[in-house]
PDB file of C-alpha atoms in Angstrom:
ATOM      1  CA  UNK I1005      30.914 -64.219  -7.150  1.00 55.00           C
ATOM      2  CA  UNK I1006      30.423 -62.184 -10.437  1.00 53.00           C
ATOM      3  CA  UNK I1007      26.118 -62.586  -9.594  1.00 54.00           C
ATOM      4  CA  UNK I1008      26.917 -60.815  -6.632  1.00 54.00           C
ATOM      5  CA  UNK I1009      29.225 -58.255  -8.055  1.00 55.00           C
ATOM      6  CA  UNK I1010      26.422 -57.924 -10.916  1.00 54.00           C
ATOM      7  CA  UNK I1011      23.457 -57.016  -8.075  1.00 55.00           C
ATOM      8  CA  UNK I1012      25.929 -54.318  -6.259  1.00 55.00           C
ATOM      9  CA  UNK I1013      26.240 -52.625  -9.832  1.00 54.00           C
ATOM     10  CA  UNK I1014      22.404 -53.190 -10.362  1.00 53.00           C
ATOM     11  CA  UNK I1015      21.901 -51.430  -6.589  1.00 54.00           C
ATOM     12  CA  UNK I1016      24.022 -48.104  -7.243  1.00 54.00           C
ATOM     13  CA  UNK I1017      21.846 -47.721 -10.256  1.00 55.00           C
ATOM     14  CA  UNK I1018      19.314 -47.863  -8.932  1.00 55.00           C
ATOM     15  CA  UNK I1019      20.113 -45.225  -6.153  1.00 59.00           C
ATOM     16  CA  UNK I1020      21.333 -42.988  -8.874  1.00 66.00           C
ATOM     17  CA  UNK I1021      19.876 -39.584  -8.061  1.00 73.00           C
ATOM     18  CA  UNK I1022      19.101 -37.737 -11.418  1.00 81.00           C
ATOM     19  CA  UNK I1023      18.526 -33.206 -11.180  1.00 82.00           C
ATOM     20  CA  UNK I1024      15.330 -32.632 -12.962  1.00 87.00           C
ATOM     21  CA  UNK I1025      15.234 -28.997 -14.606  1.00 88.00           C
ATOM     22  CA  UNK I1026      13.108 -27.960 -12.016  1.00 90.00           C
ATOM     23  CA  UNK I1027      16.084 -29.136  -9.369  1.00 88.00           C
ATOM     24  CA  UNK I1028      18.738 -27.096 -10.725  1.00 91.00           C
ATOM     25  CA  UNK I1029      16.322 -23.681 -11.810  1.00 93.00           C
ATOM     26  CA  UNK I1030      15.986 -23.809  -7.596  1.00 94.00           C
ATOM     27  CA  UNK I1031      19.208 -24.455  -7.070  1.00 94.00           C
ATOM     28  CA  UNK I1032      20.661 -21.404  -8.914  1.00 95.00           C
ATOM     29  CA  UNK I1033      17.461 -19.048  -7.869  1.00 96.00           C
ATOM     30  CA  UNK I1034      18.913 -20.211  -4.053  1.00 96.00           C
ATOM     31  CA  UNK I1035      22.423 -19.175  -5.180  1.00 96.00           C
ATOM     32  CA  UNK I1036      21.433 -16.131  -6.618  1.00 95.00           C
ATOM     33  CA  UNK I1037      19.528 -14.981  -3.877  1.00 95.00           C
ATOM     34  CA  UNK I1038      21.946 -15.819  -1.583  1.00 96.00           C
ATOM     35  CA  UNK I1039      24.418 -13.597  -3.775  1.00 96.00           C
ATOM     36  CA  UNK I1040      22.349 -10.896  -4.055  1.00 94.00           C
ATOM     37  CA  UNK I1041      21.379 -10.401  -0.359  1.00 92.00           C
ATOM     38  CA  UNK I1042      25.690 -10.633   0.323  1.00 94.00           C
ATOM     39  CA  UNK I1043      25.648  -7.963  -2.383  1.00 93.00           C
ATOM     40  CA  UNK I1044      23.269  -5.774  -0.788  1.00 92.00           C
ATOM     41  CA  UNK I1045      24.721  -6.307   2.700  1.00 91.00           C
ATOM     42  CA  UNK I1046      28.201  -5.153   0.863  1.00 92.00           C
ATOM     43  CA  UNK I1047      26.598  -2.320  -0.507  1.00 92.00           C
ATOM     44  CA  UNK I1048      24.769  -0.823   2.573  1.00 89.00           C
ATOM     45  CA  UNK I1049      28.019  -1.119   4.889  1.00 88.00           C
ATOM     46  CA  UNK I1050      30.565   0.631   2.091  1.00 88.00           C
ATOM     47  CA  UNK I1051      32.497   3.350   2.824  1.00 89.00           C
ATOM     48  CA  UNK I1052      31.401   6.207   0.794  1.00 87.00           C
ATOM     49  CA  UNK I1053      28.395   8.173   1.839  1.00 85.00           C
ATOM     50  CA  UNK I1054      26.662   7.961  -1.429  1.00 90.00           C
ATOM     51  CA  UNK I1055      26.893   4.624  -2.283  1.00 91.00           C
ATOM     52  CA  UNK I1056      25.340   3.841   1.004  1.00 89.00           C
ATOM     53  CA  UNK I1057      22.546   6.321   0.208  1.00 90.00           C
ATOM     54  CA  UNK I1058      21.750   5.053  -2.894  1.00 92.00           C
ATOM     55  CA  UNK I1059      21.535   1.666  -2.035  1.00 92.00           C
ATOM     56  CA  UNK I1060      19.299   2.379   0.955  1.00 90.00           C
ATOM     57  CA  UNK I1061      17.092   4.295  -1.452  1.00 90.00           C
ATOM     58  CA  UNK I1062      16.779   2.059  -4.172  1.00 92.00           C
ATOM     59  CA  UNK I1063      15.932  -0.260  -1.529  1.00 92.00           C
ATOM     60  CA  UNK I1064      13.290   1.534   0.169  1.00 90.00           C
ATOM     61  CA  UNK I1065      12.074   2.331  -3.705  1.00 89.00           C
ATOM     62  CA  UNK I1066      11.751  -1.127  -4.555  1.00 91.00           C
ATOM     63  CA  UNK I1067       9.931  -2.172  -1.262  1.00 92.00           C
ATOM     64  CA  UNK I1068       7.574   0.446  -1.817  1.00 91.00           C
ATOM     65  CA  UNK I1069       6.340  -0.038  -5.745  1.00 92.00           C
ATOM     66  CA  UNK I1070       6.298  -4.279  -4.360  1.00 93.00           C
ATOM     67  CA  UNK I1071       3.955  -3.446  -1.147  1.00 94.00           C
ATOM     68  CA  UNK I1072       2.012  -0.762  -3.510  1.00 94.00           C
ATOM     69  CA  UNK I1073       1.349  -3.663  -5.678  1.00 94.00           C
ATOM     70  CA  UNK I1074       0.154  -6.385  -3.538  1.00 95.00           C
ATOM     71  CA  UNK I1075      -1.935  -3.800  -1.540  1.00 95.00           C
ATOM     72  CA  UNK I1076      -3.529  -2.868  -4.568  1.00 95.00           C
ATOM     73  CA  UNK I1077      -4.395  -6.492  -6.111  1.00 95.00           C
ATOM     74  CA  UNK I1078      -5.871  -7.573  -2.793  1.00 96.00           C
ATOM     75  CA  UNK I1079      -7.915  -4.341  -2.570  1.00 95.00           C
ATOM     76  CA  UNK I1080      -9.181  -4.957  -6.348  1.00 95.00           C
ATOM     77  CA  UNK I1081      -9.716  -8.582  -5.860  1.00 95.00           C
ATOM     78  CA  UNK I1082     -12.238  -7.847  -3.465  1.00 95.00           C
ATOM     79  CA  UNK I1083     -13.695  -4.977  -5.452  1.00 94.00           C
ATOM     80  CA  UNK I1084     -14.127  -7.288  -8.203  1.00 94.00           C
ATOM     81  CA  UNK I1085     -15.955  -9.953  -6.264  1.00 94.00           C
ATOM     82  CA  UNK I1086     -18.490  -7.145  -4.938  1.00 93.00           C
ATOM     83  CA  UNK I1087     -18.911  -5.633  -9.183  1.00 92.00           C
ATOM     84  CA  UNK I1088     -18.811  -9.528 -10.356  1.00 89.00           C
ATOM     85  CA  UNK I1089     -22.204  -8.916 -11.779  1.00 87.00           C
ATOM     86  CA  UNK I1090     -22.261  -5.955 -13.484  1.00 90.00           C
ATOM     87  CA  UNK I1091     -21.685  -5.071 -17.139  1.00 89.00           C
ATOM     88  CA  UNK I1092     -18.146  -4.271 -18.545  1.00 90.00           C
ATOM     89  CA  UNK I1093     -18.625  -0.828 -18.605  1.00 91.00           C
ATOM     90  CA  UNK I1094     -20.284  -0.527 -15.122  1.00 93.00           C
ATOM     91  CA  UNK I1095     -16.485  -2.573 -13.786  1.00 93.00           C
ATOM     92  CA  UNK I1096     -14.550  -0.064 -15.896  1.00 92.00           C
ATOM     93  CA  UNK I1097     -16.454   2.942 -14.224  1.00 94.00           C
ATOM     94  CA  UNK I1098     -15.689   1.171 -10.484  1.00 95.00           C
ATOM     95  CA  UNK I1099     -12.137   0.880 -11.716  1.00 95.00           C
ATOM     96  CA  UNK I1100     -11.715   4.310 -11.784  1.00 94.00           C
ATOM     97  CA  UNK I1101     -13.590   5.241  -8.476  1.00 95.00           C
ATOM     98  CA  UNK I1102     -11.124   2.826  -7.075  1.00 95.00           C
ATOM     99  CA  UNK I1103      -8.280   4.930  -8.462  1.00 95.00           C
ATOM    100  CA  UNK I1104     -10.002   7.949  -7.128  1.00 96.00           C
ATOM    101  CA  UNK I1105     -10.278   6.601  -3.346  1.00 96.00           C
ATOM    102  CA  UNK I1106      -6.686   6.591  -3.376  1.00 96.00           C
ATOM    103  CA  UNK I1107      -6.186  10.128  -4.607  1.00 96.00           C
ATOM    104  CA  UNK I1108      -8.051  11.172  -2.031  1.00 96.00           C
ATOM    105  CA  UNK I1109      -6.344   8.954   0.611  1.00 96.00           C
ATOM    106  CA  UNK I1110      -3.081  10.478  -0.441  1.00 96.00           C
ATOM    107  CA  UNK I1111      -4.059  14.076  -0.164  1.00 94.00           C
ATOM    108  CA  UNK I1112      -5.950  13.978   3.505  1.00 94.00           C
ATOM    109  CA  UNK I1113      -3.257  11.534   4.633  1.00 94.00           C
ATOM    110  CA  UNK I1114      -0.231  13.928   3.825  1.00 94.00           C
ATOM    111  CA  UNK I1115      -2.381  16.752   4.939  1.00 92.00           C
ATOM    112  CA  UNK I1116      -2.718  14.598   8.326  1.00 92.00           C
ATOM    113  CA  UNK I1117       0.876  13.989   8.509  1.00 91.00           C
ATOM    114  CA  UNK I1118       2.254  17.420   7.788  1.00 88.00           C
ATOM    115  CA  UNK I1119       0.309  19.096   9.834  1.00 85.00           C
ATOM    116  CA  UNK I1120      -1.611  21.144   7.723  1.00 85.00           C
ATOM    117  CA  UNK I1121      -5.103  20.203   9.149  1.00 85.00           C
ATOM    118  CA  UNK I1122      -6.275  19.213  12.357  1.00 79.00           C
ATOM    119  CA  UNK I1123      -3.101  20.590  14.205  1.00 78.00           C
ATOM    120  CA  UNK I1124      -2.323  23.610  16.402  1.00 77.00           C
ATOM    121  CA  UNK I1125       0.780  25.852  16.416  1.00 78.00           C
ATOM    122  CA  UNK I1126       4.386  23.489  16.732  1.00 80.00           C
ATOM    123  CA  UNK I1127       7.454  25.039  16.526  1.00 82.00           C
ATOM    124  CA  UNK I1128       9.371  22.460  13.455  1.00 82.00           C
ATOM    125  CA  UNK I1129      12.978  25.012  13.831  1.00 81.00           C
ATOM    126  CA  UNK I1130      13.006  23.613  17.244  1.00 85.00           C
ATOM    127  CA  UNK I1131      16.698  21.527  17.720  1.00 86.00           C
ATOM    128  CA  UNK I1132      17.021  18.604  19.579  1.00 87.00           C
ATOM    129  CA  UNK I1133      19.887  16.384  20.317  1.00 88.00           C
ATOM    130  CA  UNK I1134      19.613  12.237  19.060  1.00 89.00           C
ATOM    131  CA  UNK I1135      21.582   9.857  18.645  1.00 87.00           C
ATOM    132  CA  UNK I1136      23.815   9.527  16.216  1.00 85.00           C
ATOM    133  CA  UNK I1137      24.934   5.998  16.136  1.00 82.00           C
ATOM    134  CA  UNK I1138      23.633   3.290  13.192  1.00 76.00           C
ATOM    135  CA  UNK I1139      24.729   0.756  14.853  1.00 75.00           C
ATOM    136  CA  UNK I1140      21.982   0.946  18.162  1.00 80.00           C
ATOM    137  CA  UNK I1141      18.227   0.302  18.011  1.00 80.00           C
ATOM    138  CA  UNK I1142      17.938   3.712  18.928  1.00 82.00           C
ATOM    139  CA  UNK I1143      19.739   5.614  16.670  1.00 84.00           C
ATOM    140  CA  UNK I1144      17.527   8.698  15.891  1.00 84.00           C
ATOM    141  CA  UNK I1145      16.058   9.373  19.166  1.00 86.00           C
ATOM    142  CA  UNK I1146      16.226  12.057  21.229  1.00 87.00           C
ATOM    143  CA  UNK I1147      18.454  11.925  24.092  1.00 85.00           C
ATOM    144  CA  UNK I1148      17.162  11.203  27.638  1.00 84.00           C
ATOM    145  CA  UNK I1149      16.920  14.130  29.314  1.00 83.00           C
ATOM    146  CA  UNK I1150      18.968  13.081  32.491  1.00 80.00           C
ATOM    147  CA  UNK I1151      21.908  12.315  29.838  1.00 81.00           C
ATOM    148  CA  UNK I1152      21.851  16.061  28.488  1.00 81.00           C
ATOM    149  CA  UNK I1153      23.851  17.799  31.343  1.00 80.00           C
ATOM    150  CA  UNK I1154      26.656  14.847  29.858  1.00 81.00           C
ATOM    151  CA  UNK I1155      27.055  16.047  26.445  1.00 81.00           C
ATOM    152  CA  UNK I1156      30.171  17.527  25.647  1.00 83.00           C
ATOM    153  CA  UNK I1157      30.485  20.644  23.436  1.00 80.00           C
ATOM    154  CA  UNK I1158      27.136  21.778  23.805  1.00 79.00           C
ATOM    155  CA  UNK I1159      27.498  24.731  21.532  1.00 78.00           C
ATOM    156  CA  UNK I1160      28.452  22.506  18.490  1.00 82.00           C
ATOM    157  CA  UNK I1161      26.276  20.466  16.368  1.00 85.00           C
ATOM    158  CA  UNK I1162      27.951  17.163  16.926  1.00 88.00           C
ATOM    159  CA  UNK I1163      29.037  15.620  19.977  1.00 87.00           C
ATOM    160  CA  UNK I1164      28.817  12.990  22.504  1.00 88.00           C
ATOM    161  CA  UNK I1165      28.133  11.924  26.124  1.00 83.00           C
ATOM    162  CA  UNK I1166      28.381   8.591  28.655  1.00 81.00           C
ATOM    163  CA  UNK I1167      25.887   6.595  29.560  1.00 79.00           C
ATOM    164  CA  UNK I1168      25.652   4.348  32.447  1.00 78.00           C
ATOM    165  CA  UNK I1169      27.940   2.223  31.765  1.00 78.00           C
ATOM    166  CA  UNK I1170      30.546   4.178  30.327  1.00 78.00           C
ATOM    167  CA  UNK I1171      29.821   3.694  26.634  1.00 82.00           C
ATOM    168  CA  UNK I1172      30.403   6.968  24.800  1.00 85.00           C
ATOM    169  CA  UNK I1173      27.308   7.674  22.469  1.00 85.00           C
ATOM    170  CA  UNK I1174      27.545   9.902  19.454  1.00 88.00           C
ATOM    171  CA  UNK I1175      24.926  12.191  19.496  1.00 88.00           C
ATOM    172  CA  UNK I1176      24.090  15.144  16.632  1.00 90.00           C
ATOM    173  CA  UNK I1177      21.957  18.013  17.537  1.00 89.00           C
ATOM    174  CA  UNK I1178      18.779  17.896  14.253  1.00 88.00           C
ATOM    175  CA  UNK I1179      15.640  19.796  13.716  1.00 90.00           C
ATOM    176  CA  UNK I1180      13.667  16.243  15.003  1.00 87.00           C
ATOM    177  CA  UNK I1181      10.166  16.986  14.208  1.00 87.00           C
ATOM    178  CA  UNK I1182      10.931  18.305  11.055  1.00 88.00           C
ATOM    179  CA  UNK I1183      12.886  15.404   9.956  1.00 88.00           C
ATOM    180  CA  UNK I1184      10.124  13.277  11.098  1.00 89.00           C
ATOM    181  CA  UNK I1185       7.364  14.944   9.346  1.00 90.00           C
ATOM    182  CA  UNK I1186       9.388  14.610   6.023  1.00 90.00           C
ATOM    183  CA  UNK I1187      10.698  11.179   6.184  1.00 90.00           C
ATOM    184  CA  UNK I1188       6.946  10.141   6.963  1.00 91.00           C
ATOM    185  CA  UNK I1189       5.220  12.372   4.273  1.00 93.00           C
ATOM    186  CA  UNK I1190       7.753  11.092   1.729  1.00 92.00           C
ATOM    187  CA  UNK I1191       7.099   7.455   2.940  1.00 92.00           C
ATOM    188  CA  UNK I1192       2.913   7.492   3.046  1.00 93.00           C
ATOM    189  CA  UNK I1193       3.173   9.690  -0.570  1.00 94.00           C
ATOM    190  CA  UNK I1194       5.370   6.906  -2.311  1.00 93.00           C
ATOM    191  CA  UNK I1195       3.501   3.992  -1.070  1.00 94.00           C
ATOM    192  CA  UNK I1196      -0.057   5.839  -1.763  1.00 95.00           C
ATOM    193  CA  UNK I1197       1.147   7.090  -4.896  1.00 95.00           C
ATOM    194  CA  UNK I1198       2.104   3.926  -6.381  1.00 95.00           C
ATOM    195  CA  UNK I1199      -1.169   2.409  -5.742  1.00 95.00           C
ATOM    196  CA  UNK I1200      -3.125   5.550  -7.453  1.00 96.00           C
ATOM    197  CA  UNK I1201      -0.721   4.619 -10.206  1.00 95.00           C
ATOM    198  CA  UNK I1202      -1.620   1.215 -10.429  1.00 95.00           C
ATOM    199  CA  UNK I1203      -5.486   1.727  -9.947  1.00 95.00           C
ATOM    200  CA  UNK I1204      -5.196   4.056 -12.317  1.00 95.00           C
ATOM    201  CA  UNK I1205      -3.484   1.713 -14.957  1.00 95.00           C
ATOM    202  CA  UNK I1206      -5.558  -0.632 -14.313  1.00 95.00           C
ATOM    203  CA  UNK I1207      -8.860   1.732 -14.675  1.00 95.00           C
ATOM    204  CA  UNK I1208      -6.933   2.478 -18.241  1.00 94.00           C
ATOM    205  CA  UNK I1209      -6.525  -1.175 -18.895  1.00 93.00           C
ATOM    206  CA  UNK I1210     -10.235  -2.139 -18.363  1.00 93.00           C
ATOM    207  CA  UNK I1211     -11.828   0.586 -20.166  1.00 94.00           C
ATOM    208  CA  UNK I1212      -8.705  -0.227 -23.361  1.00 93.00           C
ATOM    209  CA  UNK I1213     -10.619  -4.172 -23.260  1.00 92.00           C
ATOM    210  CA  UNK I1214     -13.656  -2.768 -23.859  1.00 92.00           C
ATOM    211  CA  UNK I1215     -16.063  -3.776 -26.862  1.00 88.00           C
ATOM    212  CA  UNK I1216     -16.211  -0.105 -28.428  1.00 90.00           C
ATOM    213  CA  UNK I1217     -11.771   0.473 -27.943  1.00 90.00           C
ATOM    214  CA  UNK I1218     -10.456  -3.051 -27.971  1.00 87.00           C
ATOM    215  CA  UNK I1219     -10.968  -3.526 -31.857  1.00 87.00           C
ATOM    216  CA  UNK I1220      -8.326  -1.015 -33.206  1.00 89.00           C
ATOM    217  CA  UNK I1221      -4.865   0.601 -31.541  1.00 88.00           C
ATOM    218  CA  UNK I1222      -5.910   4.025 -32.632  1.00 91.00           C
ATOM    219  CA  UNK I1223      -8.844   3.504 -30.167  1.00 92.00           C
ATOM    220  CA  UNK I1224      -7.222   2.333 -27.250  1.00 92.00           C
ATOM    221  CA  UNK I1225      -5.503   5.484 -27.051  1.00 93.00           C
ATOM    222  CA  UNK I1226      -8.867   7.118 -25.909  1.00 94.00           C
ATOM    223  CA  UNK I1227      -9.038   5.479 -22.660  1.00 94.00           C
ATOM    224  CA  UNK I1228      -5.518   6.677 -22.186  1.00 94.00           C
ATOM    225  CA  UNK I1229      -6.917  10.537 -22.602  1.00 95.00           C
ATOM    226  CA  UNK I1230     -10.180   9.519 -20.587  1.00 95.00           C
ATOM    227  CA  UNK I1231      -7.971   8.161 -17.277  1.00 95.00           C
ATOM    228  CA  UNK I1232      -5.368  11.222 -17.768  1.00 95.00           C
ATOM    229  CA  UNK I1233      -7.955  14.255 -18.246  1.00 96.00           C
ATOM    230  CA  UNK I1234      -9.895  12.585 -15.337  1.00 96.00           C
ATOM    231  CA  UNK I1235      -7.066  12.675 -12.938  1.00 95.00           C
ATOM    232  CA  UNK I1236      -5.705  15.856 -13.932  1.00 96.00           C
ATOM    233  CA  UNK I1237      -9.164  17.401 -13.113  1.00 96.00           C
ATOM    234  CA  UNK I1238      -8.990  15.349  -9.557  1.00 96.00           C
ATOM    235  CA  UNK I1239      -5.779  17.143  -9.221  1.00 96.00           C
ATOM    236  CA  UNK I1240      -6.430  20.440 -10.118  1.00 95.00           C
ATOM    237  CA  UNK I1241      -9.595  20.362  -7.380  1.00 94.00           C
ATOM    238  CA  UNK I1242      -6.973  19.099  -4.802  1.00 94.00           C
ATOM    239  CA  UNK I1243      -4.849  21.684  -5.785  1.00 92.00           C
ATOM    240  CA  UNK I1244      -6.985  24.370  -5.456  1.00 93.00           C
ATOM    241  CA  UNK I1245      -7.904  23.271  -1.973  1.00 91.00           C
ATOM    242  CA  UNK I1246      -4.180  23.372  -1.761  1.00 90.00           C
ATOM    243  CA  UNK I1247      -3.890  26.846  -2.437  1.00 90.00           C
ATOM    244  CA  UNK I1248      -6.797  28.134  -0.367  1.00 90.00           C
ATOM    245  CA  UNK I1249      -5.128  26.231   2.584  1.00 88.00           C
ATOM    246  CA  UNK I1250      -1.749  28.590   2.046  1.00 86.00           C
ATOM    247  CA  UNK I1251      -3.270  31.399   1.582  1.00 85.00           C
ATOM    248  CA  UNK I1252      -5.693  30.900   4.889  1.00 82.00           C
ATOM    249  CA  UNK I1253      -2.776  29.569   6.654  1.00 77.00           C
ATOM    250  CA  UNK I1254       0.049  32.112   5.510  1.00 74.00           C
ATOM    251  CA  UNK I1255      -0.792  34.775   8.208  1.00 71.00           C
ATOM    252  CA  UNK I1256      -1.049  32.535  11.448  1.00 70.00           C
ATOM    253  CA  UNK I1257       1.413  31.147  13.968  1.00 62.00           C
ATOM    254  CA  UNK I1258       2.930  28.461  14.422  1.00 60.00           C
ATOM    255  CA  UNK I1259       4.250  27.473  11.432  1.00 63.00           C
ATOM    256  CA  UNK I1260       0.763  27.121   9.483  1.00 75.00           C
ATOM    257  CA  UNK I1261       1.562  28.603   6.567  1.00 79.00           C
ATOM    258  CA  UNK I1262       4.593  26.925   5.876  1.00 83.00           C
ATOM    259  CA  UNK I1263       3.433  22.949   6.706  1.00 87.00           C
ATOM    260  CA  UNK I1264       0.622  23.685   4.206  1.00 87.00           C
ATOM    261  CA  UNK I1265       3.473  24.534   2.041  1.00 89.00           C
ATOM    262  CA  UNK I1266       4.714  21.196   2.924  1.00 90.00           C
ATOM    263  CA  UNK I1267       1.914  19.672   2.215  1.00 90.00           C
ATOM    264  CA  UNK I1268       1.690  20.774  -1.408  1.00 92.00           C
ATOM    265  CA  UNK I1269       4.913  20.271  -2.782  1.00 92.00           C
ATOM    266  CA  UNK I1270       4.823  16.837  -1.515  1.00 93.00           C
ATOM    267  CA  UNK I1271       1.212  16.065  -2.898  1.00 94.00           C
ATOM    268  CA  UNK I1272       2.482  17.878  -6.025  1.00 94.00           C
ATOM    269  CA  UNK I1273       5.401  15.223  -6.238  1.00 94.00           C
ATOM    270  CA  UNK I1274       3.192  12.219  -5.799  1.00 94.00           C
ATOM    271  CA  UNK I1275       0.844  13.233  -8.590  1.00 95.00           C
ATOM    272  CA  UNK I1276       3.185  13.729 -11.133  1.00 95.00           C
ATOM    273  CA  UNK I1277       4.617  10.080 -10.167  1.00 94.00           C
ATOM    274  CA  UNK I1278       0.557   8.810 -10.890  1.00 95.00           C
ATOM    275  CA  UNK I1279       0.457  10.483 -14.085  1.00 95.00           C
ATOM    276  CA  UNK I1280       3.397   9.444 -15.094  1.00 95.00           C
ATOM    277  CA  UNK I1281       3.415   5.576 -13.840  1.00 94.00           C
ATOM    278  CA  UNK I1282      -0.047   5.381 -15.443  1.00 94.00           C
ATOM    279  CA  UNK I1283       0.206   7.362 -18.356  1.00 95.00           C
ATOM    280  CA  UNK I1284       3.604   5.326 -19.916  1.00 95.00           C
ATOM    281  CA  UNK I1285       2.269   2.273 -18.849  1.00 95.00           C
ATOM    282  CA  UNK I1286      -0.750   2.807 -21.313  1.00 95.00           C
ATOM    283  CA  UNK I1287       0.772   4.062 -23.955  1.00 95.00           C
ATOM    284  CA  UNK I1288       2.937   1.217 -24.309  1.00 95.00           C
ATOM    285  CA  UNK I1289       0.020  -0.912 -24.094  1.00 94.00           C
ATOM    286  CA  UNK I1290      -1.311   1.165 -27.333  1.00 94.00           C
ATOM    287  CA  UNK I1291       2.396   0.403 -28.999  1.00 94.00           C
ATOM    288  CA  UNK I1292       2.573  -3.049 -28.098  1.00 93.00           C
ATOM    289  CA  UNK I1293      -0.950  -3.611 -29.635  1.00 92.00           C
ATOM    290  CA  UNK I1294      -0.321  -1.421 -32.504  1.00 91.00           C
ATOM    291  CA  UNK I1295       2.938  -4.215 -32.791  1.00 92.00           C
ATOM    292  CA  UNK I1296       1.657  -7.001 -32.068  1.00 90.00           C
ATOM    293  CA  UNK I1297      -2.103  -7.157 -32.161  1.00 84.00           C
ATOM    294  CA  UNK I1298      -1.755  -8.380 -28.714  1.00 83.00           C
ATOM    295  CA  UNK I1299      -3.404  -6.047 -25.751  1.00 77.00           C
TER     296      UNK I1299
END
């Protein structure tokens, strides 16, 4: 009886499950992701205006810089498998043609998008009523024509109409294509602005590793100069294009003048986000060198 009782004991032992580290660092990433999607769920259905808003924002921010970032690796990982052979400084000079592709991605592409090139006359003051409901897949489109002669209080700004079914639909009368112009300028100049930040940092980066710059933190501030005087002449060409474009585009119809206007301050935005990014990410470099003798 007690040799029996004895193997029992020996067999729960045996099927004693120990957590390794690794077992609980998962288990509490999986709880805190959990909790933090809950959170953001909280946060993006609470009742005041701004709190929604700046959620949603710091959302769309942080989607942005993380798709900017993975774009950018995989684009340099195959730029760095075509300049595999070349010298260091040959790579550092490709580094910073890579950072110049993007600036000029970013200014045709907003160009494209606002309408300053490649576009006839379009009326952007024109008014259109769209949904105005969060909850449907279409919230933000215009309303079907045969559903106009339904909406109530045509003369105000919001309102609402039946559908088929009987469903009353909030609907708010908007300025749609100028709405749509913005939210898409403000969307391809983040995401393309982030990766001309990151190229450019990294064009910064390569040239601060360099035999002639990597030996002292004094010297590693003159790649920092190079990268910024470089990109503030790439600029200042761009903007002078910019300001031709106005100034040809001032006296026509059709609202010429004022999407190159568009065009400019939103350009002008994104390139003080690349100096910026790149700039304080290099000079902390310098410090942290300077500190630690680590670059």
């Amino acid at each position: 009886g007690e040799h029996g009782e004895h193997g029992e004991e020996g067999e729960e032992e045996e099927h004693e499950f120990m957590f390794t580290n690794s077992d609980v660092q998962v288990a509490w990433m999986l709880l805190g992701s959990v909790s933090f999607v809950m959170g953001l769920l909280y946060l993006v259905n609470w009742r005041d205006d701004d709190i929604r808003r700046y959620t949603w924002k710091i959302i769309s921010t942080t989607i942005s810089i993380f798709l900017a970032v993975l774009l950018f690796q995989g684009f340099n990982e195959v730029l760095m498998l075509v300049v595999a052979g070349f010298g260091e400084k040959t790579i550092a000079l490709f580094q910073i043609l890579h950072c110049t592709v993007y600036i000029v991605v970013l200014q045709f592409t907003i160009a494209f998008v606002s309408g300053a090139i490649c576009e006839d006359a379009v009326n952007l003051d024109e008014e259109v009523w769209v949904i105005n409901d969060a909850l449907r897949e279409d919230n933000g489109e215009a309303v079907p024509p045969a559903m106009l002669n339904r909406i109530r209080r045509l003369e105000k700004r919001r309102s609402a109409y039946e559908d088929e079914d009987g469903l009353e639909i909030p609907v708010i009368k908007v300025k749609k294509e100028l709405d749509s112009r913005t939210l898409t300028m403000q969307c391809s100049a983040r995401l393309l602005a982030h990766m001309a930040g990151f190229a450019c940092i990294n064009s910064g980066g390569t040239m601060q590793n360099l035999s002639i710059f990597r030996h002292r933190p004094l010297l590693t501030l003159v790649p920092l100069f190079i990268t910024q005087i470089f990109i503030m002449a790439v600029f200042s060409c761009f903007g002078f294009l910019r300001r031709w474009l106005i100034e040809a585009r001032k006296s026509k119809a059709g609202g010429m003048g004022r999407r190159a206007v568009m065009y400019d301050e939103e350009v002008f935005e994104a390139e003080n986000d690349i100096s910026a990014l790149s700039s304080s990410f290099l000079l902390v470099q310098v410090f942290r060198f300077a500190l630690t003798g680590v670059l």
